Amino acid sequence: MQSFGQPDAMNKRPKLSGEDRLIARHFKPLAKAKGAFSLLDDAAAITPPAGCDLVLTADAIVGGVHFFPDDPADRIARKALRVNLSDLAAKGVKPLGFLLTLALPKHIGDRWLAHFARGLGSDADRFGCPLLGGDTVRTPGPVTISITAFGAVPRGTMVRRNGARAGDRVLVTGTIGDAALGLLLRHDRKNAARWGLNRAQHNHLASRYLLPEPRNSIADALRKYASAAMDVSDGLVGDLAKLCRASGVAASIDAARVPLSRAAQTALTNAPALLETILTGGDDYQVLATMPARKVAAFRKAASAAGVAVTDIGAIAAGRGAPRFLGRDGRPLVFARASFSHF
Amino acid sequence: MQSFGQPDAMNKRPKLSGEDRLIARHFKPLAKAKGAFSLLDDAAAITPPAGCDLVLTADAIVGGVHFFPDDPADRIARKALRVNLSDLAAKGVKPLGFLLTLALPKHIGDRWLAHFARGLGSDADRFGCPLLGGDTVRTPGPVTISITAFGAVPRGTMVRRNGARAGDRVLVTGTIGDAALGLLLRHDRKNAARWGLNRAQHNHLASRYLLPEPRNSIADALRKYASAAMDVSDGLVGDLAKLCRASGVAASIDAARVPLSRAAQTALTNAPALLETILTGGDDYQVLATMPARKVAAFRKAASAAGVAVTDIGAIAAGRGAPRFLGRDGRPLVFARASFSHF
């Protein structure tokens, strides 16, 4: 598409436009799928697996908002892909591929792009989710990465948010709150000392912010056992509220059972007020799932076989209203905010 | 996803986050497709039509780069969708839906969004391409709209860029160069007087820049008759070069046969140097197609029935190299640049 920025600067271009060269150099090597047509056509084509629904999700990350502009380019790329993979995971979906739209300011050069593309390619391989197409545009703003990822599920089996029923157990994968604490550490390194963290604990939290670990390995198990699921991206409290609202149910969670990493436990012991950050902070990219109690053992076994720990943190209840998170005294915790939103 | 911008400002939010309310108010009404789940889930699901391939394309537009920040919000929205619909059209694809990623600076308010959503919804209805999902994020940069549109074609029938063969005719829809001239008018209104345009001609060119008219009505005809096709978004000269490169052929175009609007003809008569802008400027969003000469009449008839004029501008030739655009004297024109690129 034509931009109206300084067309004169383009006068000396050879036959391949700058955009074409950029794509050929950095992104064509990632476009291994046949239907990507080596990024040389206007669109990608895929043959959907027989008997399947196609599931699509889009998530963008913006420099200065969702990542720090000086984060390593490969991590930025991987985070951009992983936040989308996390949505597919929570919906029980096997990835098929993604489209990348990259808005780049002028100061971004070949070296950054090479680093970015390497990170993207390594995760595309690792998660079996190849680059199929996209767009690169100039922006006077920050680096902005929009990804649309898609995948397939047997027809009608996408795990929805709206299937939770009274009596279901509530489970989460991994540990909660690490990324939100990692972000606070990023803002102020002195927090590490305040919270009594050793270097390994500091690094653990910082890395959980920088790079989520999407739970695609349990997608099949979720489809088999979960009545509802979603990924925890905007904070456990707020995201569980969304799931409950979609399902028309309430929930009662035992806050003490919410799984914490050793680093988060240490921080919480030394700074008890962090409980709110842990429970409402974003960027966990764990899976929140509900299921009948009789299925929990089988789900736990399947998740464990896939290397993913799951923790039962409470129960779905009849009724409506915000889920209750009960403190050690059995009384509901009160949060200033349920989840992050920049609107 | 958690942003790290001023979480304190969020303390007073009610249960629905600002992002959720924004989506519910402005975009949920557009999410009429069943698989959009009223934008209340993490992903959309569609059942692909039997025997079809799914075709996907992504295009982004950025404020201050691809549109003027003071363009009417409904036009911005429609342009963002239409540049994607244009890709589907050129590939012979029937639209199924789209995902929208919207990066919004703080100054964008409800009124702008309502206007934006109205424009988007009206085109989604008109082109049968419903909103299925997406993401809204904050940006310190300009409004950035990334759309991934997708549709279906009978298996293996997506019209590629690489099917042009020596002897094929080269055709374009509509008229070429209007949007590029419209952009020059937008930059300097005095151009209208310089080029001898009356008010209607000025308005024609300006509106062709503001809002392209994608050629989705001839998608079936392209699939039936075209050996290769693409949409003309980066300038006819450069885009034909891409098609020729993909097909491994050359081309010879009679520049005088390139279809021009009355407004463009008037401008060109008064300012002959505009020929380069017309032939290499972007944002036409016409379809460039090749086909054997024996199919041209049937294609023309089908396009005409769909209300689209097509013009035969030259022929595909054996060999390689940039397509030649021949002037009135029969000698090839020389262009300073073949197409726009902001990289």
PDB file of N, CA and C in Angstrom, chain A residues 1-4 7 10-11 13 19-20 37 40-42 44-47 53-57 59-60 64-65 91 135 138 146 148 158 160-161 183 209 234 242 282-283 285 336-337 340-343, chain B residues 1-4 7 10-11 13 19-20 37 40-42 44-47 53-57 59-60 64-65 91 135 138 146 148 160-161 183 209 234 242 282-283 285 336-337 340-343:
ATOM      1  N   MET A   1       0.843  -1.187   0.000  1.00  0.00           N
ATOM      2  CA  MET A   1       0.000   0.000   0.000  1.00  0.00           C
ATOM      3  C   MET A   1       0.881   1.239   0.000  1.00  0.00           C
ATOM      4  N   GLN A   2       0.409   2.240  -0.667  1.00  0.00           N
ATOM      5  CA  GLN A   2       1.196   3.470  -0.725  1.00  0.00           C
ATOM      6  C   GLN A   2       1.176   4.186   0.611  1.00  0.00           C
ATOM      7  N   SER A   3       2.313   4.638   1.053  1.00  0.00           N
ATOM      8  CA  SER A   3       2.338   5.522   2.208  1.00  0.00           C
ATOM      9  C   SER A   3       2.513   6.921   1.670  1.00  0.00           C
ATOM     10  N   PHE A   4       2.217   7.907   2.491  1.00  0.00           N
ATOM     11  CA  PHE A   4       2.484   9.243   1.998  1.00  0.00           C
ATOM     12  C   PHE A   4       3.686   9.859   2.687  1.00  0.00           C
ATOM     13  N   PRO A   7       7.942  10.053  -0.319  1.00  0.00           N
ATOM     14  CA  PRO A   7       8.159   9.189  -1.484  1.00  0.00           C
ATOM     15  C   PRO A   7       9.494   9.462  -2.170  1.00  0.00           C
ATOM     16  N   MET A  10      12.497   7.280  -1.904  1.00  0.00           N
ATOM     17  CA  MET A  10      12.431   5.967  -2.525  1.00  0.00           C
ATOM     18  C   MET A  10      13.010   5.954  -3.932  1.00  0.00           C
ATOM     19  N   ASN A  11      13.426   7.098  -4.402  1.00  0.00           N
ATOM     20  CA  ASN A  11      13.790   7.195  -5.815  1.00  0.00           C
ATOM     21  C   ASN A  11      14.893   6.247  -6.254  1.00  0.00           C
ATOM     22  N   ARG A  13      15.599   3.257  -5.161  1.00  0.00           N
ATOM     23  CA  ARG A  13      15.424   1.836  -4.895  1.00  0.00           C
ATOM     24  C   ARG A  13      15.619   1.005  -6.149  1.00  0.00           C
ATOM     25  N   GLU A  19      10.406  -2.984   1.175  1.00  0.00           N
ATOM     26  CA  GLU A  19       9.566  -3.911   1.923  1.00  0.00           C
ATOM     27  C   GLU A  19       9.761  -5.338   1.417  1.00  0.00           C
ATOM     28  N   ASP A  20       9.822  -5.491   0.103  1.00  0.00           N
ATOM     29  CA  ASP A  20      10.011  -6.834  -0.442  1.00  0.00           C
ATOM     30  C   ASP A  20      11.337  -7.438   0.009  1.00  0.00           C
ATOM     31  N   PHE A  37       3.216 -19.774   0.274  1.00  0.00           N
ATOM     32  CA  PHE A  37       3.708 -19.379  -1.046  1.00  0.00           C
ATOM     33  C   PHE A  37       4.978 -18.529  -0.933  1.00  0.00           C
ATOM     34  N   LEU A  40       5.220 -14.726  -1.308  1.00  0.00           N
ATOM     35  CA  LEU A  40       5.296 -14.054  -2.606  1.00  0.00           C
ATOM     36  C   LEU A  40       3.930 -13.838  -3.233  1.00  0.00           C
ATOM     37  N   ASP A  41       2.864 -14.127  -2.503  1.00  0.00           N
ATOM     38  CA  ASP A  41       1.539 -13.866  -3.056  1.00  0.00           C
ATOM     39  C   ASP A  41       0.799 -12.907  -2.122  1.00  0.00           C
ATOM     40  N   ASP A  42      -0.450 -12.554  -2.461  1.00  0.00           N
ATOM     41  CA  ASP A  42      -1.197 -11.593  -1.653  1.00  0.00           C
ATOM     42  C   ASP A  42      -1.821 -12.235  -0.435  1.00  0.00           C
ATOM     43  N   ALA A  44      -2.395 -16.235   1.911  1.00  0.00           N
ATOM     44  CA  ALA A  44      -1.995 -17.608   2.173  1.00  0.00           C
ATOM     45  C   ALA A  44      -3.208 -18.506   1.992  1.00  0.00           C
ATOM     46  N   ALA A  45      -2.968 -19.778   1.724  1.00  0.00           N
ATOM     47  CA  ALA A  45      -4.075 -20.721   1.584  1.00  0.00           C
ATOM     48  C   ALA A  45      -3.784 -21.966   2.400  1.00  0.00           C
ATOM     49  N   ILE A  46      -4.782 -22.418   3.133  1.00  0.00           N
ATOM     50  CA  ILE A  46      -4.619 -23.688   3.844  1.00  0.00           C
ATOM     51  C   ILE A  46      -5.830 -24.562   3.579  1.00  0.00           C
ATOM     52  N   THR A  47      -5.575 -25.851   3.593  1.00  0.00           N
ATOM     53  CA  THR A  47      -6.672 -26.806   3.489  1.00  0.00           C
ATOM     54  C   THR A  47      -7.023 -27.233   4.901  1.00  0.00           C
ATOM     55  N   ASP A  53     -13.294 -27.575  13.050  1.00  0.00           N
ATOM     56  CA  ASP A  53     -13.532 -26.138  13.031  1.00  0.00           C
ATOM     57  C   ASP A  53     -12.188 -25.438  13.021  1.00  0.00           C
ATOM     58  N   LEU A  54     -12.206 -24.271  12.438  1.00  0.00           N
ATOM     59  CA  LEU A  54     -11.035 -23.421  12.487  1.00  0.00           C
ATOM     60  C   LEU A  54     -11.225 -22.398  13.594  1.00  0.00           C
ATOM     61  N   VAL A  55     -10.228 -22.245  14.438  1.00  0.00           N
ATOM     62  CA  VAL A  55     -10.305 -21.302  15.557  1.00  0.00           C
ATOM     63  C   VAL A  55      -9.277 -20.209  15.331  1.00  0.00           C
ATOM     64  N   LEU A  56      -9.711 -18.964  15.469  1.00  0.00           N
ATOM     65  CA  LEU A  56      -8.829 -17.825  15.170  1.00  0.00           C
ATOM     66  C   LEU A  56      -8.774 -16.874  16.343  1.00  0.00           C
ATOM     67  N   THR A  57      -7.591 -16.337  16.591  1.00  0.00           N
ATOM     68  CA  THR A  57      -7.427 -15.371  17.674  1.00  0.00           C
ATOM     69  C   THR A  57      -6.402 -14.325  17.263  1.00  0.00           C
ATOM     70  N   ASP A  59      -3.915 -11.050  18.849  1.00  0.00           N
ATOM     71  CA  ASP A  59      -3.395 -10.299  19.991  1.00  0.00           C
ATOM     72  C   ASP A  59      -2.218  -9.471  19.521  1.00  0.00           C
ATOM     73  N   ALA A  60      -2.167  -8.239  19.990  1.00  0.00           N
ATOM     74  CA  ALA A  60      -1.084  -7.345  19.605  1.00  0.00           C
ATOM     75  C   ALA A  60      -0.273  -6.945  20.827  1.00  0.00           C
ATOM     76  N   GLY A  64       6.662  -0.125  24.695  1.00  0.00           N
ATOM     77  CA  GLY A  64       6.350   0.889  25.699  1.00  0.00           C
ATOM     78  C   GLY A  64       5.036   0.640  26.404  1.00  0.00           C
ATOM     79  N   VAL A  65       4.292  -0.376  25.937  1.00  0.00           N
ATOM     80  CA  VAL A  65       3.028  -0.720  26.607  1.00  0.00           C
ATOM     81  C   VAL A  65       3.080  -2.165  27.109  1.00  0.00           C
ATOM     82  N   LYS A  91      -8.114 -22.868  24.497  1.00  0.00           N
ATOM     83  CA  LYS A  91      -9.324 -23.262  23.781  1.00  0.00           C
ATOM     84  C   LYS A  91      -9.257 -24.704  23.289  1.00  0.00           C
ATOM     85  N   ASP A 135       2.012  -8.515   6.956  1.00  0.00           N
ATOM     86  CA  ASP A 135       2.192  -7.190   6.381  1.00  0.00           C
ATOM     87  C   ASP A 135       3.249  -6.463   7.203  1.00  0.00           C
ATOM     88  N   ARG A 138       5.324   1.042   7.933  1.00  0.00           N
ATOM     89  CA  ARG A 138       6.049   2.038   8.694  1.00  0.00           C
ATOM     90  C   ARG A 138       5.127   2.661   9.734  1.00  0.00           C
ATOM     91  N   SER A 146       1.232  -7.248  15.603  1.00  0.00           N
ATOM     92  CA  SER A 146      -0.104  -7.852  15.660  1.00  0.00           C
ATOM     93  C   SER A 146      -0.019  -9.234  15.046  1.00  0.00           C
ATOM     94  N   THR A 148      -2.237 -12.779  14.196  1.00  0.00           N
ATOM     95  CA  THR A 148      -3.456 -13.581  14.165  1.00  0.00           C
ATOM     96  C   THR A 148      -3.016 -15.027  14.040  1.00  0.00           C
ATOM     97  N   MET A 158     -14.274 -26.642  20.442  1.00  0.00           N
ATOM     98  CA  MET A 158     -13.491 -25.562  21.051  1.00  0.00           C
ATOM     99  C   MET A 158     -13.945 -25.380  22.498  1.00  0.00           C
ATOM    100  N   ARG A 160     -14.966 -23.489  25.476  1.00  0.00           N
ATOM    101  CA  ARG A 160     -15.510 -22.145  25.624  1.00  0.00           C
ATOM    102  C   ARG A 160     -15.326 -21.626  27.043  1.00  0.00           C
ATOM    103  N   ARG A 161     -15.634 -20.347  27.208  1.00  0.00           N
ATOM    104  CA  ARG A 161     -15.644 -19.776  28.555  1.00  0.00           C
ATOM    105  C   ARG A 161     -16.960 -20.048  29.272  1.00  0.00           C
ATOM    106  N   LEU A 183       7.407  -7.651  36.453  1.00  0.00           N
ATOM    107  CA  LEU A 183       7.240  -6.297  35.916  1.00  0.00           C
ATOM    108  C   LEU A 183       7.601  -5.254  36.970  1.00  0.00           C
ATOM    109  N   TYR A 209       8.071 -12.523  33.171  1.00  0.00           N
ATOM    110  CA  TYR A 209       7.447 -11.369  32.509  1.00  0.00           C
ATOM    111  C   TYR A 209       7.875 -11.286  31.052  1.00  0.00           C
ATOM    112  N   ASP A 234      -5.013 -11.299  31.967  1.00  0.00           N
ATOM    113  CA  ASP A 234      -5.282 -10.000  32.586  1.00  0.00           C
ATOM    114  C   ASP A 234      -5.442 -10.092  34.103  1.00  0.00           C
ATOM    115  N   LYS A 242     -14.538 -13.044  34.341  1.00  0.00           N
ATOM    116  CA  LYS A 242     -15.043 -13.126  32.963  1.00  0.00           C
ATOM    117  C   LYS A 242     -15.612 -14.506  32.668  1.00  0.00           C
ATOM    118  N   GLY A 282      -1.339  -9.072  35.535  1.00  0.00           N
ATOM    119  CA  GLY A 282      -1.530  -9.783  34.269  1.00  0.00           C
ATOM    120  C   GLY A 282      -0.322 -10.590  33.842  1.00  0.00           C
ATOM    121  N   ASP A 283      -0.398 -11.061  32.595  1.00  0.00           N
ATOM    122  CA  ASP A 283       0.723 -11.706  31.924  1.00  0.00           C
ATOM    123  C   ASP A 283       1.106 -13.071  32.466  1.00  0.00           C
ATOM    124  N   TYR A 285      -0.354 -15.988  31.580  1.00  0.00           N
ATOM    125  CA  TYR A 285      -0.442 -16.958  30.481  1.00  0.00           C
ATOM    126  C   TYR A 285      -0.446 -18.397  30.972  1.00  0.00           C
ATOM    127  N   ALA A 336      -8.762  -3.650  45.011  1.00  0.00           N
ATOM    128  CA  ALA A 336      -9.029  -2.315  44.461  1.00  0.00           C
ATOM    129  C   ALA A 336      -9.440  -2.433  42.994  1.00  0.00           C
ATOM    130  N   ARG A 337      -8.860  -3.380  42.307  1.00  0.00           N
ATOM    131  CA  ARG A 337      -9.227  -3.610  40.909  1.00  0.00           C
ATOM    132  C   ARG A 337      -9.147  -5.101  40.648  1.00  0.00           C
ATOM    133  N   PHE A 340      -6.156  -5.795  35.029  1.00  0.00           N
ATOM    134  CA  PHE A 340      -5.574  -4.682  34.310  1.00  0.00           C
ATOM    135  C   PHE A 340      -6.369  -4.383  33.055  1.00  0.00           C
ATOM    136  N   SER A 341      -6.446  -3.128  32.759  1.00  0.00           N
ATOM    137  CA  SER A 341      -7.009  -2.706  31.484  1.00  0.00           C
ATOM    138  C   SER A 341      -6.382  -1.360  31.216  1.00  0.00           C
ATOM    139  N   HIS A 342      -5.986  -1.126  29.977  1.00  0.00           N
ATOM    140  CA  HIS A 342      -5.460   0.211  29.720  1.00  0.00           C
ATOM    141  C   HIS A 342      -6.499   1.109  29.096  1.00  0.00           C
ATOM    142  N   PHE A 343      -7.758   0.756  29.229  1.00  0.00           N
ATOM    143  CA  PHE A 343      -8.819   1.646  28.727  1.00  0.00           C
ATOM    144  C   PHE A 343      -9.664   2.152  29.879  1.00  0.00           C
TER     145      PHE A 343
ATOM    146  N   MET B   1      -4.253  -8.473  28.083  1.00  0.00           N
ATOM    147  CA  MET B   1      -2.877  -8.525  28.532  1.00  0.00           C
ATOM    148  C   MET B   1      -2.572  -7.313  29.394  1.00  0.00           C
ATOM    149  N   GLN B   2      -1.750  -7.516  30.363  1.00  0.00           N
ATOM    150  CA  GLN B   2      -1.393  -6.410  31.243  1.00  0.00           C
ATOM    151  C   GLN B   2      -0.520  -5.408  30.502  1.00  0.00           C
ATOM    152  N   SER B   3      -0.815  -4.151  30.664  1.00  0.00           N
ATOM    153  CA  SER B   3       0.095  -3.128  30.170  1.00  0.00           C
ATOM    154  C   SER B   3       0.854  -2.621  31.374  1.00  0.00           C
ATOM    155  N   PHE B   4       1.958  -1.948  31.134  1.00  0.00           N
ATOM    156  CA  PHE B   4       2.622  -1.366  32.291  1.00  0.00           C
ATOM    157  C   PHE B   4       2.461   0.139  32.350  1.00  0.00           C
ATOM    158  N   PRO B   7      -0.939   1.710  35.970  1.00  0.00           N
ATOM    159  CA  PRO B   7      -1.998   0.864  36.515  1.00  0.00           C
ATOM    160  C   PRO B   7      -2.849   1.601  37.554  1.00  0.00           C
ATOM    161  N   MET B  10      -6.285   2.820  36.937  1.00  0.00           N
ATOM    162  CA  MET B  10      -7.344   1.839  36.743  1.00  0.00           C
ATOM    163  C   MET B  10      -8.094   1.520  38.035  1.00  0.00           C
ATOM    164  N   ASN B  11      -7.660   2.089  39.126  1.00  0.00           N
ATOM    165  CA  ASN B  11      -8.194   1.667  40.414  1.00  0.00           C
ATOM    166  C   ASN B  11      -9.703   1.793  40.557  1.00  0.00           C
ATOM    167  N   ARG B  13     -12.019   1.452  38.314  1.00  0.00           N
ATOM    168  CA  ARG B  13     -12.845   0.787  37.314  1.00  0.00           C
ATOM    169  C   ARG B  13     -13.888  -0.110  37.979  1.00  0.00           C
ATOM    170  N   GLU B  19     -11.501  -1.971  28.639  1.00  0.00           N
ATOM    171  CA  GLU B  19     -11.429  -2.629  27.332  1.00  0.00           C
ATOM    172  C   GLU B  19     -12.697  -3.432  27.056  1.00  0.00           C
ATOM    173  N   ASP B  20     -13.173  -4.139  28.064  1.00  0.00           N
ATOM    174  CA  ASP B  20     -14.393  -4.929  27.879  1.00  0.00           C
ATOM    175  C   ASP B  20     -15.576  -4.028  27.530  1.00  0.00           C
ATOM    176  N   PHE B  37     -18.997 -15.554  18.947  1.00  0.00           N
ATOM    177  CA  PHE B  37     -19.347 -15.683  20.365  1.00  0.00           C
ATOM    178  C   PHE B  37     -19.543 -14.316  21.030  1.00  0.00           C
ATOM    179  N   LEU B  40     -17.092 -12.547  23.340  1.00  0.00           N
ATOM    180  CA  LEU B  40     -16.985 -12.836  24.773  1.00  0.00           C
ATOM    181  C   LEU B  40     -16.091 -14.032  25.058  1.00  0.00           C
ATOM    182  N   ASP B  41     -15.409 -14.536  24.034  1.00  0.00           N
ATOM    183  CA  ASP B  41     -14.493 -15.642  24.300  1.00  0.00           C
ATOM    184  C   ASP B  41     -13.093 -15.240  23.842  1.00  0.00           C
ATOM    185  N   ASP B  42     -12.132 -16.144  23.998  1.00  0.00           N
ATOM    186  CA  ASP B  42     -10.756 -15.801  23.648  1.00  0.00           C
ATOM    187  C   ASP B  42     -10.494 -15.911  22.166  1.00  0.00           C
ATOM    188  N   ALA B  44     -12.386 -17.015  18.035  1.00  0.00           N
ATOM    189  CA  ALA B  44     -13.565 -17.252  17.209  1.00  0.00           C
ATOM    190  C   ALA B  44     -13.461 -18.639  16.595  1.00  0.00           C
ATOM    191  N   ALA B  45     -14.578 -19.218  16.226  1.00  0.00           N
ATOM    192  CA  ALA B  45     -14.567 -20.533  15.581  1.00  0.00           C
ATOM    193  C   ALA B  45     -15.445 -20.496  14.344  1.00  0.00           C
ATOM    194  N   ILE B  46     -14.934 -21.042  13.262  1.00  0.00           N
ATOM    195  CA  ILE B  46     -15.763 -21.168  12.069  1.00  0.00           C
ATOM    196  C   ILE B  46     -15.656 -22.589  11.533  1.00  0.00           C
ATOM    197  N   THR B  47     -16.741 -23.028  10.909  1.00  0.00           N
ATOM    198  CA  THR B  47     -16.727 -24.315  10.236  1.00  0.00           C
ATOM    199  C   THR B  47     -16.459 -24.039   8.765  1.00  0.00           C
ATOM    200  N   ASP B  53     -10.583 -24.462   0.354  1.00  0.00           N
ATOM    201  CA  ASP B  53      -9.397 -23.956   1.040  1.00  0.00           C
ATOM    202  C   ASP B  53      -9.768 -22.666   1.750  1.00  0.00           C
ATOM    203  N   LEU B  54      -9.071 -22.420   2.820  1.00  0.00           N
ATOM    204  CA  LEU B  54      -9.224 -21.157   3.517  1.00  0.00           C
ATOM    205  C   LEU B  54      -8.084 -20.246   3.083  1.00  0.00           C
ATOM    206  N   VAL B  55      -8.422 -19.030   2.722  1.00  0.00           N
ATOM    207  CA  VAL B  55      -7.425 -18.063   2.269  1.00  0.00           C
ATOM    208  C   VAL B  55      -7.374 -16.919   3.274  1.00  0.00           C
ATOM    209  N   LEU B  56      -6.162 -16.576   3.685  1.00  0.00           N
ATOM    210  CA  LEU B  56      -6.007 -15.555   4.729  1.00  0.00           C
ATOM    211  C   LEU B  56      -5.071 -14.456   4.265  1.00  0.00           C
ATOM    212  N   THR B  57      -5.401 -13.224   4.643  1.00  0.00           N
ATOM    213  CA  THR B  57      -4.555 -12.095   4.292  1.00  0.00           C
ATOM    214  C   THR B  57      -4.581 -11.077   5.424  1.00  0.00           C
ATOM    215  N   ASP B  59      -3.483  -6.927   6.410  1.00  0.00           N
ATOM    216  CA  ASP B  59      -3.007  -5.613   6.000  1.00  0.00           C
ATOM    217  C   ASP B  59      -3.301  -4.628   7.110  1.00  0.00           C
ATOM    218  N   ALA B  60      -2.340  -3.759   7.353  1.00  0.00           N
ATOM    219  CA  ALA B  60      -2.503  -2.759   8.408  1.00  0.00           C
ATOM    220  C   ALA B  60      -2.438  -1.367   7.812  1.00  0.00           C
ATOM    221  N   GLY B  64      -1.169   8.825   9.863  1.00  0.00           N
ATOM    222  CA  GLY B  64       0.002   9.612   9.486  1.00  0.00           C
ATOM    223  C   GLY B  64       0.864   8.919   8.450  1.00  0.00           C
ATOM    224  N   VAL B  65       0.533   7.668   8.126  1.00  0.00           N
ATOM    225  CA  VAL B  65       1.273   6.942   7.087  1.00  0.00           C
ATOM    226  C   VAL B  65       0.332   6.548   5.946  1.00  0.00           C
ATOM    227  N   LYS B  91      -7.762 -12.642  -5.329  1.00  0.00           N
ATOM    228  CA  LYS B  91      -7.426 -14.063  -5.242  1.00  0.00           C
ATOM    229  C   LYS B  91      -8.619 -14.956  -5.571  1.00  0.00           C
ATOM    230  N   ASP B 135      -8.520  -7.607  18.952  1.00  0.00           N
ATOM    231  CA  ASP B 135      -7.833  -7.146  20.159  1.00  0.00           C
ATOM    232  C   ASP B 135      -7.801  -5.623  20.123  1.00  0.00           C
ATOM    233  N   ARG B 138      -3.642  -0.193  23.877  1.00  0.00           N
ATOM    234  CA  ARG B 138      -3.206   1.186  23.952  1.00  0.00           C
ATOM    235  C   ARG B 138      -1.893   1.365  23.206  1.00  0.00           C
ATOM    236  N   SER B 146      -4.937  -3.117  12.317  1.00  0.00           N
ATOM    237  CA  SER B 146      -4.480  -4.325  11.629  1.00  0.00           C
ATOM    238  C   SER B 146      -5.673  -5.237  11.440  1.00  0.00           C
ATOM    239  N   THR B 148      -6.958  -8.953   9.775  1.00  0.00           N
ATOM    240  CA  THR B 148      -6.740 -10.212   9.081  1.00  0.00           C
ATOM    241  C   THR B 148      -8.090 -10.650   8.536  1.00  0.00           C
ATOM    242  N   ARG B 160      -3.467 -17.321  -8.155  1.00  0.00           N
ATOM    243  CA  ARG B 160      -2.119 -16.999  -7.721  1.00  0.00           C
ATOM    244  C   ARG B 160      -1.511 -15.875  -8.560  1.00  0.00           C
ATOM    245  N   ARG B 161      -0.354 -15.410  -8.135  1.00  0.00           N
ATOM    246  CA  ARG B 161       0.393 -14.450  -8.950  1.00  0.00           C
ATOM    247  C   ARG B 161       1.234 -15.154 -10.008  1.00  0.00           C
ATOM    248  N   LEU B 183      -4.115  11.809  -3.460  1.00  0.00           N
ATOM    249  CA  LEU B 183      -3.176  12.079  -2.367  1.00  0.00           C
ATOM    250  C   LEU B 183      -2.404  13.374  -2.606  1.00  0.00           C
ATOM    251  N   TYR B 209      -8.829   8.285  -3.096  1.00  0.00           N
ATOM    252  CA  TYR B 209      -7.756   8.051  -2.119  1.00  0.00           C
ATOM    253  C   TYR B 209      -8.341   7.646  -0.768  1.00  0.00           C
ATOM    254  N   ASP B 234       0.314  -1.085  -4.746  1.00  0.00           N
ATOM    255  CA  ASP B 234       1.575  -0.342  -4.650  1.00  0.00           C
ATOM    256  C   ASP B 234       1.968   0.299  -5.973  1.00  0.00           C
ATOM    257  N   LYS B 242       5.904  -7.476  -9.962  1.00  0.00           N
ATOM    258  CA  LYS B 242       5.838  -8.585  -8.998  1.00  0.00           C
ATOM    259  C   LYS B 242       5.153  -9.798  -9.614  1.00  0.00           C
ATOM    260  N   GLY B 282       0.379   4.420  -5.627  1.00  0.00           N
ATOM    261  CA  GLY B 282      -0.311   3.306  -4.989  1.00  0.00           C
ATOM    262  C   GLY B 282      -1.776   3.566  -4.741  1.00  0.00           C
ATOM    263  N   ASP B 283      -2.375   2.643  -3.987  1.00  0.00           N
ATOM    264  CA  ASP B 283      -3.741   2.789  -3.485  1.00  0.00           C
ATOM    265  C   ASP B 283      -4.831   2.691  -4.537  1.00  0.00           C
ATOM    266  N   TYR B 285      -6.181  -0.194  -5.673  1.00  0.00           N
ATOM    267  CA  TYR B 285      -7.081  -1.283  -5.285  1.00  0.00           C
ATOM    268  C   TYR B 285      -7.986  -1.721  -6.430  1.00  0.00           C
ATOM    269  N   ALA B 336      11.468   6.610 -12.443  1.00  0.00           N
ATOM    270  CA  ALA B 336      12.458   6.763 -11.373  1.00  0.00           C
ATOM    271  C   ALA B 336      12.283   5.671 -10.328  1.00  0.00           C
ATOM    272  N   ARG B 337      11.035   5.301 -10.107  1.00  0.00           N
ATOM    273  CA  ARG B 337      10.770   4.208  -9.165  1.00  0.00           C
ATOM    274  C   ARG B 337       9.592   3.422  -9.703  1.00  0.00           C
ATOM    275  N   PHE B 340       5.734   2.290  -4.680  1.00  0.00           N
ATOM    276  CA  PHE B 340       5.978   2.851  -3.369  1.00  0.00           C
ATOM    277  C   PHE B 340       6.405   1.772  -2.398  1.00  0.00           C
ATOM    278  N   SER B 341       7.274   2.175  -1.518  1.00  0.00           N
ATOM    279  CA  SER B 341       7.635   1.325  -0.399  1.00  0.00           C
ATOM    280  C   SER B 341       8.121   2.263   0.669  1.00  0.00           C
ATOM    281  N   HIS B 342       7.726   2.030   1.881  1.00  0.00           N
ATOM    282  CA  HIS B 342       8.260   2.905   2.905  1.00  0.00           C
ATOM    283  C   HIS B 342       9.432   2.278   3.639  1.00  0.00           C
ATOM    284  N   PHE B 343      10.055   1.280   3.032  1.00  0.00           N
ATOM    285  CA  PHE B 343      11.251   0.691   3.639  1.00  0.00           C
ATOM    286  C   PHE B 343      12.471   0.914   2.745  1.00  0.00           C
TER     287      PHE B 343
END
